[in-house]
């Protein structure tokens, strides 16, 4: 299982799960919603969640890349996944269409490769947003600028990306011409998992096919007028590459809502954080207060207005997300409190009889 990323860390987590005899440690290779493909020492097998996991609506649902506790079934049957081991890395996004509900995009990866194509998909705001989430994931972010063959000035776009991605490797490559492929392939080493995320049409499936040596994933044409593509990957899958390494493929992401976890903005906008420490007021909103070092930097040309607006938009979004989570927690506690009060009342009535 070493080629699938099994290590002493996974072994210790599985030992901590105290699984009964007959259970095995397995890794999820594909997540189809209700069904899964997992791999253990005995090989690959189809699997479903156990009744207990299905009944626990608040529990962790397995996704591709997860390490799980599973009970193999007799030949021809489906194995049952009974538990998910703790994740050492996890990329989540807030679903803006479903009350900012958190959705797991990828789990248990060593590197998080953010793919941005150098056409209409390219945007510094998009890069800053994705990096903010990536830095809070627990994996090492890598920025991969794809479709260099379609860009007239790839060096210029790469330089702009490097300016907002301090401390992050930035790779310019083309799956068509082979430019930069050696660099991106260097991350896919034996036992190392690389999660690849990005919008539809940025070339994730094309990159996977090149690394696999055959068409492991369907590709689709991209509209020339806006460079938008169709979803060719509709489920999460973990692919073992012929030369070693694991490619965690994810569906294209149209919108990426932040989840208000940790210091997502501070780690990406370190320049603004440093400026803010010099503001006259500790609770400065950086909008109108006198003595605001951030606004002063914009006036003097030290801080780009675009970057400032990107920061402010995400800060406002995070404030809203935190407030939404607080309301959800309050409502859930209120609901549980009413249930407990109702149960206590009924219990007292029973005792009085």
XYZ file of N, CA and C in Angstrom, residues 101-266:
498
model
N -22.780 26.321 3.079
C -22.457 25.004 3.620
C -21.074 24.572 3.146
N -20.283 24.006 4.055
C -18.933 23.570 3.699
C -18.975 22.289 2.869
N -18.165 22.265 1.817
C -18.036 21.088 0.961
C -16.569 20.729 0.860
N -16.250 19.457 1.060
C -14.867 18.995 0.942
C -14.526 18.844 -0.531
N -13.499 19.532 -0.971
C -13.054 19.469 -2.368
C -12.019 18.367 -2.537
N -11.088 18.244 -1.594
C -10.035 17.229 -1.669
C -9.530 16.936 -0.263
N -9.026 15.716 -0.063
C -8.559 15.326 1.273
C -7.277 14.503 1.177
N -6.441 14.642 2.200
C -5.222 13.851 2.362
C -4.264 13.971 1.169
N -3.871 15.190 0.876
C -2.919 15.433 -0.203
C -1.660 16.066 0.379
N -0.549 15.831 -0.277
C 0.715 16.447 0.128
C 0.888 17.798 -0.550
N 0.560 17.845 -1.837
C 0.615 19.096 -2.599
C -0.775 19.422 -3.132
N -1.092 20.706 -3.133
C -2.346 21.171 -3.716
C -1.984 22.013 -4.935
N -2.185 21.440 -6.115
C -1.828 22.121 -7.360
C -3.039 22.899 -7.862
N -2.917 24.220 -7.838
C -3.993 25.107 -8.284
C -3.741 25.440 -9.749
N -4.634 24.992 -10.624
C -4.445 25.225 -12.051
C -5.249 26.426 -12.518
N -4.548 27.357 -13.129
C -5.148 28.550 -13.725
C -4.649 28.624 -15.167
N -5.559 28.650 -16.129
C -5.108 28.698 -17.523
C -4.822 30.136 -17.934
N -3.841 30.288 -18.792
C -3.414 31.632 -19.200
C -4.207 32.131 -20.408
N -5.528 32.162 -20.212
C -6.421 32.746 -21.207
C -7.457 33.559 -20.448
N -8.720 33.523 -20.829
C -9.731 34.324 -20.127
C -9.943 33.857 -18.688
N -9.478 32.647 -18.354
C -9.609 32.140 -16.990
C -8.635 32.817 -16.027
N -7.569 33.392 -16.579
C -6.525 33.991 -15.750
C -7.048 35.254 -15.057
N -6.733 35.362 -13.773
C -7.131 36.546 -13.020
C -6.432 36.550 -11.678
N -5.847 37.686 -11.303
C -5.135 37.763 -10.025
C -6.076 37.612 -8.849
N -7.300 38.113 -8.966
C -8.274 37.947 -7.879
C -8.567 36.476 -7.653
N -8.709 35.725 -8.741
C -8.965 34.283 -8.645
C -7.791 33.580 -7.971
N -6.577 33.969 -8.360
C -5.388 33.353 -7.770
C -5.316 33.636 -6.275
N -5.556 34.871 -5.881
C -5.504 35.242 -4.463
C -6.545 34.481 -3.657
N -7.728 34.314 -4.216
C -8.805 33.593 -3.518
C -8.432 32.126 -3.321
N -7.947 31.485 -4.378
C -7.586 30.077 -4.286
C -6.405 29.855 -3.343
N -5.435 30.766 -3.377
C -4.284 30.628 -2.485
C -4.682 30.802 -1.024
N -5.638 31.694 -0.760
C -6.099 31.910 0.613
C -6.672 30.627 1.188
N -7.457 29.906 0.378
C -8.032 28.638 0.827
C -6.967 27.553 0.912
N -6.065 27.539 -0.051
C -5.030 26.502 -0.104
C -4.093 26.560 1.094
N -3.749 27.764 1.522
C -2.810 27.900 2.634
C -3.409 27.414 3.948
N -4.727 27.351 4.028
C -5.384 26.874 5.242
C -5.690 25.377 5.178
N -5.306 24.717 4.068
C -5.701 23.321 3.846
C -4.826 22.293 4.547
N -3.591 22.657 4.838
C -2.673 21.692 5.432
C -1.718 21.079 4.414
N -1.976 21.315 3.118
C -1.077 20.842 2.073
C -0.187 21.972 1.593
N 0.784 21.640 0.742
C 1.696 22.645 0.194
C 1.124 23.153 -1.126
N 0.766 24.437 -1.224
C 0.185 24.945 -2.469
C 1.227 25.126 -3.573
N 0.812 24.813 -4.793
C 1.624 25.021 -5.987
C 0.713 25.671 -7.018
N 1.170 26.748 -7.637
C 0.373 27.439 -8.644
C 0.855 27.022 -10.031
N -0.031 26.360 -10.786
C 0.322 25.865 -12.119
C -0.447 26.649 -13.171
N 0.269 27.404 -13.979
C -0.335 28.209 -15.040
C -0.294 27.405 -16.333
N -1.465 26.931 -16.755
C -1.547 26.024 -17.893
C -1.795 26.751 -19.209
N -1.730 25.971 -20.299
C -2.005 26.459 -21.661
C -1.068 27.602 -22.072
N 0.211 27.425 -21.733
C 1.210 28.425 -22.117
C 1.290 28.576 -23.631
N 0.916 27.510 -24.350
C 0.973 27.551 -25.813
C -0.074 28.492 -26.409
N -1.098 28.861 -25.614
C -2.147 29.751 -26.105
C -1.944 31.197 -25.658
N -0.837 31.458 -24.970
C -0.589 32.795 -24.429
C 0.587 33.450 -25.155
N 0.364 34.677 -25.613
C 1.410 35.390 -26.357
C 2.535 35.885 -25.454
N 2.215 36.147 -24.173
C 3.225 36.674 -23.250
C 3.105 35.952 -21.907
N 3.428 34.666 -21.890
C 3.294 33.854 -20.679
C 4.234 34.327 -19.574
N 5.421 34.834 -19.940
C 6.381 35.298 -18.934
C 5.801 36.469 -18.136
N 5.086 37.369 -18.810
C 4.495 38.529 -18.144
C 3.418 38.093 -17.162
N 2.539 37.173 -17.596
C 1.473 36.694 -16.705
C 2.058 35.906 -15.530
N 3.108 35.153 -15.778
C 3.755 34.401 -14.704
C 4.354 35.351 -13.673
N 4.966 36.428 -14.142
C 5.550 37.412 -13.233
C 4.492 38.071 -12.353
N 3.343 38.391 -12.931
C 2.256 38.999 -12.157
C 1.730 38.019 -11.112
N 1.656 36.754 -11.488
C 1.182 35.737 -10.546
C 2.176 35.551 -9.400
N 3.455 35.541 -9.719
C 4.485 35.378 -8.691
C 4.437 36.522 -7.675
N 4.056 37.713 -8.133
C 4.011 38.879 -7.253
C 2.940 38.746 -6.180
N 1.870 37.994 -6.450
C 0.795 37.839 -5.453
C 0.845 36.463 -4.783
N 1.826 35.643 -5.164
C 1.925 34.282 -4.619
C 3.258 34.089 -3.916
N 3.555 34.984 -2.997
C 4.827 34.922 -2.272
C 4.995 33.581 -1.561
N 6.175 32.971 -1.751
C 6.474 31.718 -1.074
C 5.879 30.484 -1.722
N 5.224 30.649 -2.858
C 4.573 29.528 -3.548
C 5.277 29.280 -4.879
N 5.534 28.002 -5.197
C 6.117 27.673 -6.495
C 5.114 28.001 -7.594
N 5.565 28.703 -8.627
C 4.714 29.042 -9.771
C 5.306 28.368 -11.003
N 4.499 27.526 -11.656
C 4.953 26.773 -12.828
C 4.152 27.197 -14.052
N 4.837 27.459 -15.142
C 4.195 27.730 -16.430
C 4.394 26.502 -17.305
N 3.298 25.937 -17.819
C 3.459 24.707 -18.596
C 2.393 24.574 -19.686
N 2.623 23.633 -20.568
C 1.661 23.296 -21.623
C 1.656 21.786 -21.800
N 0.482 21.174 -21.630
C 0.354 19.733 -21.830
C 0.440 19.378 -23.310
N 0.271 20.370 -24.183
C 0.298 20.145 -25.630
C 1.734 20.149 -26.164
N 2.502 21.197 -25.827
C 3.870 21.314 -26.347
C 4.904 20.648 -25.441
N 4.532 20.419 -24.181
C 5.480 19.807 -23.254
C 6.283 20.821 -22.454
N 6.110 22.111 -22.730
C 6.824 23.154 -21.995
C 6.490 23.077 -20.499
N 7.511 23.025 -19.655
C 7.318 23.018 -18.207
C 6.833 21.700 -17.627
N 6.651 20.660 -18.437
C 6.117 19.393 -17.943
C 7.070 18.706 -16.971
N 8.366 18.814 -17.213
C 9.337 18.170 -16.319
C 9.195 18.720 -14.900
N 8.959 20.045 -14.795
C 8.829 20.672 -13.484
C 7.572 20.180 -12.773
N 6.438 20.144 -13.472
C 5.206 19.744 -12.806
C 5.219 18.249 -12.490
N 5.890 17.453 -13.318
C 5.974 16.013 -13.064
C 6.836 15.700 -11.849
N 7.720 16.634 -11.480
C 8.615 16.393 -10.348
C 7.865 16.291 -9.018
N 6.636 16.793 -8.966
C 5.852 16.709 -7.737
C 5.196 15.341 -7.570
N 4.999 14.632 -8.673
C 4.314 13.343 -8.624
C 5.323 12.228 -8.394
N 5.681 12.029 -7.125
C 6.640 11.003 -6.753
C 5.930 9.838 -6.051
N 6.570 8.711 -5.975
C 5.976 7.515 -5.388
C 5.474 7.800 -3.971
N 4.220 7.473 -3.722
C 3.621 7.649 -2.408
C 3.182 9.059 -2.102
N 3.397 9.999 -3.044
C 3.039 11.407 -2.837
C 1.725 11.703 -3.557
N 0.785 12.326 -2.846
C -0.519 12.660 -3.426
C -0.574 14.136 -3.778
N -0.931 14.407 -5.029
C -1.110 15.782 -5.505
C -2.575 15.971 -5.884
N -3.270 16.835 -5.170
C -4.645 17.179 -5.522
C -4.589 18.300 -6.544
N -5.348 18.167 -7.618
C -5.339 19.164 -8.691
C -6.723 19.802 -8.757
N -6.780 21.120 -8.550
C -8.063 21.827 -8.522
C -8.030 23.011 -9.482
N -9.217 23.398 -9.935
C -9.314 24.539 -10.838
C -10.669 24.560 -11.519
N -10.923 25.594 -12.272
C -12.186 25.728 -12.990
C -12.255 24.731 -14.142
N -13.455 24.530 -14.679
C -13.612 23.683 -15.856
C -12.881 24.311 -17.037
N -12.200 23.476 -17.792
C -11.544 23.973 -18.991
C -10.118 24.436 -18.818
N -9.545 24.309 -17.598
C -8.165 24.776 -17.408
C -7.138 23.730 -17.831
N -7.598 22.478 -18.090
C -6.674 21.457 -18.571
C -6.315 20.376 -17.572
N -7.128 20.188 -16.522
C -6.827 19.144 -15.533
C -6.860 17.753 -16.170
N -7.902 17.490 -16.953
C -8.037 16.167 -17.589
C -6.936 15.939 -18.622
N -6.574 16.971 -19.356
C -5.501 16.842 -20.354
C -4.175 16.525 -19.670
N -3.913 17.173 -18.538
C -2.689 16.895 -17.781
C -2.700 15.459 -17.268
N -3.842 15.012 -16.725
C -3.946 13.643 -16.219
C -3.677 12.635 -17.338
N -4.270 12.849 -18.504
C -4.080 11.925 -19.622
C -2.616 11.848 -20.041
N -1.942 12.990 -20.019
C -0.516 13.000 -20.397
C 0.313 12.228 -19.375
N 0.018 12.399 -18.107
C 0.772 11.706 -17.056
C 0.466 10.208 -17.045
N -0.779 9.836 -17.367
C -1.163 8.426 -17.384
C -0.682 7.715 -18.647
N -0.497 8.471 -19.742
C -0.061 7.865 -20.981
C -1.191 7.361 -21.849
N -2.426 7.582 -21.409
C -3.606 7.223 -22.203
C -4.771 8.081 -21.739
N -5.924 7.999 -22.422
C -7.055 8.845 -22.074
C -7.780 8.288 -20.853
N -7.287 8.664 -19.678
C -7.905 8.216 -18.430
C -9.110 9.071 -18.080
N -9.171 10.276 -18.626
C -10.286 11.183 -18.374
C -10.706 11.838 -19.675
N -11.993 12.053 -19.845
C -12.496 12.704 -21.045
C -12.096 14.180 -21.034
N -11.879 14.716 -22.209
C -11.610 16.149 -22.336
C -12.710 16.760 -23.191
N -12.923 18.060 -23.038
C -13.962 18.749 -23.802
C -13.399 20.030 -24.389
N -13.998 20.457 -25.479
C -13.551 21.702 -26.097
C -13.932 22.885 -25.228
N -13.186 23.962 -25.355
C -13.410 25.183 -24.593
C -13.934 26.253 -25.533
N -14.964 26.983 -25.113
C -15.503 28.053 -25.943
C -14.439 29.124 -26.157
N -14.198 29.494 -27.387
C -13.145 30.457 -27.695
C -13.469 31.864 -27.194
N -14.793 32.226 -27.190
C -15.144 33.601 -26.837
C -14.892 33.933 -25.374
N -15.029 32.936 -24.461
C -14.807 33.234 -23.041
C -13.914 32.215 -22.346
N -13.381 31.262 -23.099
C -12.458 30.243 -22.563
C -13.093 29.372 -21.493
N -14.432 29.262 -21.488
C -15.100 28.427 -20.500
C -15.281 27.017 -21.050
N -15.105 26.032 -20.159
C -15.247 24.643 -20.577
C -16.405 23.974 -19.876
N -16.714 22.762 -20.326
C -17.765 21.978 -19.684
C -17.123 21.075 -18.652
N -17.927 20.643 -17.668
C -17.427 19.710 -16.657
C -17.178 18.350 -17.305
N -15.923 17.937 -17.438
C -15.626 16.618 -17.950
C -15.374 15.646 -16.798
N -14.937 16.148 -15.660
C -14.789 15.328 -14.454
C -15.982 15.616 -13.555
N -16.802 14.602 -13.324
C -18.015 14.801 -12.530
C -17.934 14.132 -11.168
N -16.833 13.473 -10.881
C -16.653 12.844 -9.575
C -15.179 12.919 -9.195
N -14.893 12.734 -7.907
C -13.509 12.790 -7.431
C -12.880 11.412 -7.589
N -11.639 11.393 -8.065
C -10.957 10.113 -8.265
C -9.464 10.257 -8.006
N -8.887 9.218 -7.413
C -7.461 9.180 -7.111
C -6.802 8.205 -8.080
N -5.894 8.702 -8.904
C -5.255 7.889 -9.946
C -3.808 7.591 -9.569
N -3.433 6.316 -9.651
C -2.048 5.907 -9.455
C -1.332 6.016 -10.798
N -0.319 6.879 -10.864
C 0.375 7.137 -12.122
C 1.392 6.036 -12.433
N 1.630 5.735 -13.714
C 2.570 4.676 -14.094
C 3.979 4.893 -13.544
N 4.408 6.147 -13.479
C 5.761 6.456 -12.999
C 5.804 6.690 -11.491
N 4.696 6.405 -10.811
C 4.613 6.651 -9.371
C 3.921 7.976 -9.098
N 3.448 8.144 -7.905
C 2.723 9.362 -7.564
C 1.229 9.181 -7.734
N 0.467 10.025 -7.068
C -0.989 9.929 -7.083
C -1.592 11.259 -7.505
N -2.506 11.198 -8.459
C -3.167 12.372 -9.014
C -4.608 12.362 -8.509
N -4.935 13.295 -7.608
C -6.290 13.396 -7.075
C -7.069 14.383 -7.934
N -7.914 13.842 -8.800
C -8.670 14.654 -9.752
C -9.974 15.124 -9.115
N -10.332 16.369 -9.365
C -11.546 16.940 -8.777
C -12.393 17.602 -9.864
N -13.717 17.655 -9.677
C -14.571 18.342 -10.657
C -14.225 19.826 -10.730
N -14.513 20.434 -11.875
C -14.247 21.860 -12.046
C -15.059 22.692 -11.071
N -14.437 23.751 -10.571
C -15.082 24.614 -9.575
C -15.490 25.925 -10.230
N -16.785 26.233 -10.227
C -17.258 27.488 -10.810
C -17.044 28.650 -9.834
N -17.430 28.425 -8.584
C -17.292 29.472 -7.563
C -16.654 28.864 -6.332
N -15.755 29.625 -5.698
C -15.045 29.100 -4.534
C -15.264 30.039 -3.352
N -16.233 29.685 -2.505
C -16.500 30.482 -1.316
C -15.533 30.137 -0.201
N -15.050 31.129 0.509
C -14.130 30.906 1.622
C -14.894 30.384 2.833
N -14.197 29.680 3.729
C -14.857 29.012 4.850
C -14.577 29.636 6.208
N -13.850 30.726 6.258
C -13.557 31.425 7.512
C -12.776 30.558 8.490
N -11.866 29.755 7.951
C -11.030 28.911 8.802
C -9.650 29.543 8.948
N -9.210 29.748 10.164
C -7.860 30.239 10.423
C -7.599 31.624 9.848
N -6.352 31.870 9.449
C -5.932 33.189 8.955
C -5.805 33.167 7.435
N -6.880 32.782 6.763
C -6.841 32.635 5.304
C -6.321 33.890 4.601
N -6.808 35.057 5.012
C -6.409 36.288 4.333
C -5.019 36.747 4.739
N -4.709 36.661 6.019
C -3.415 37.153 6.504
C -2.242 36.461 5.817
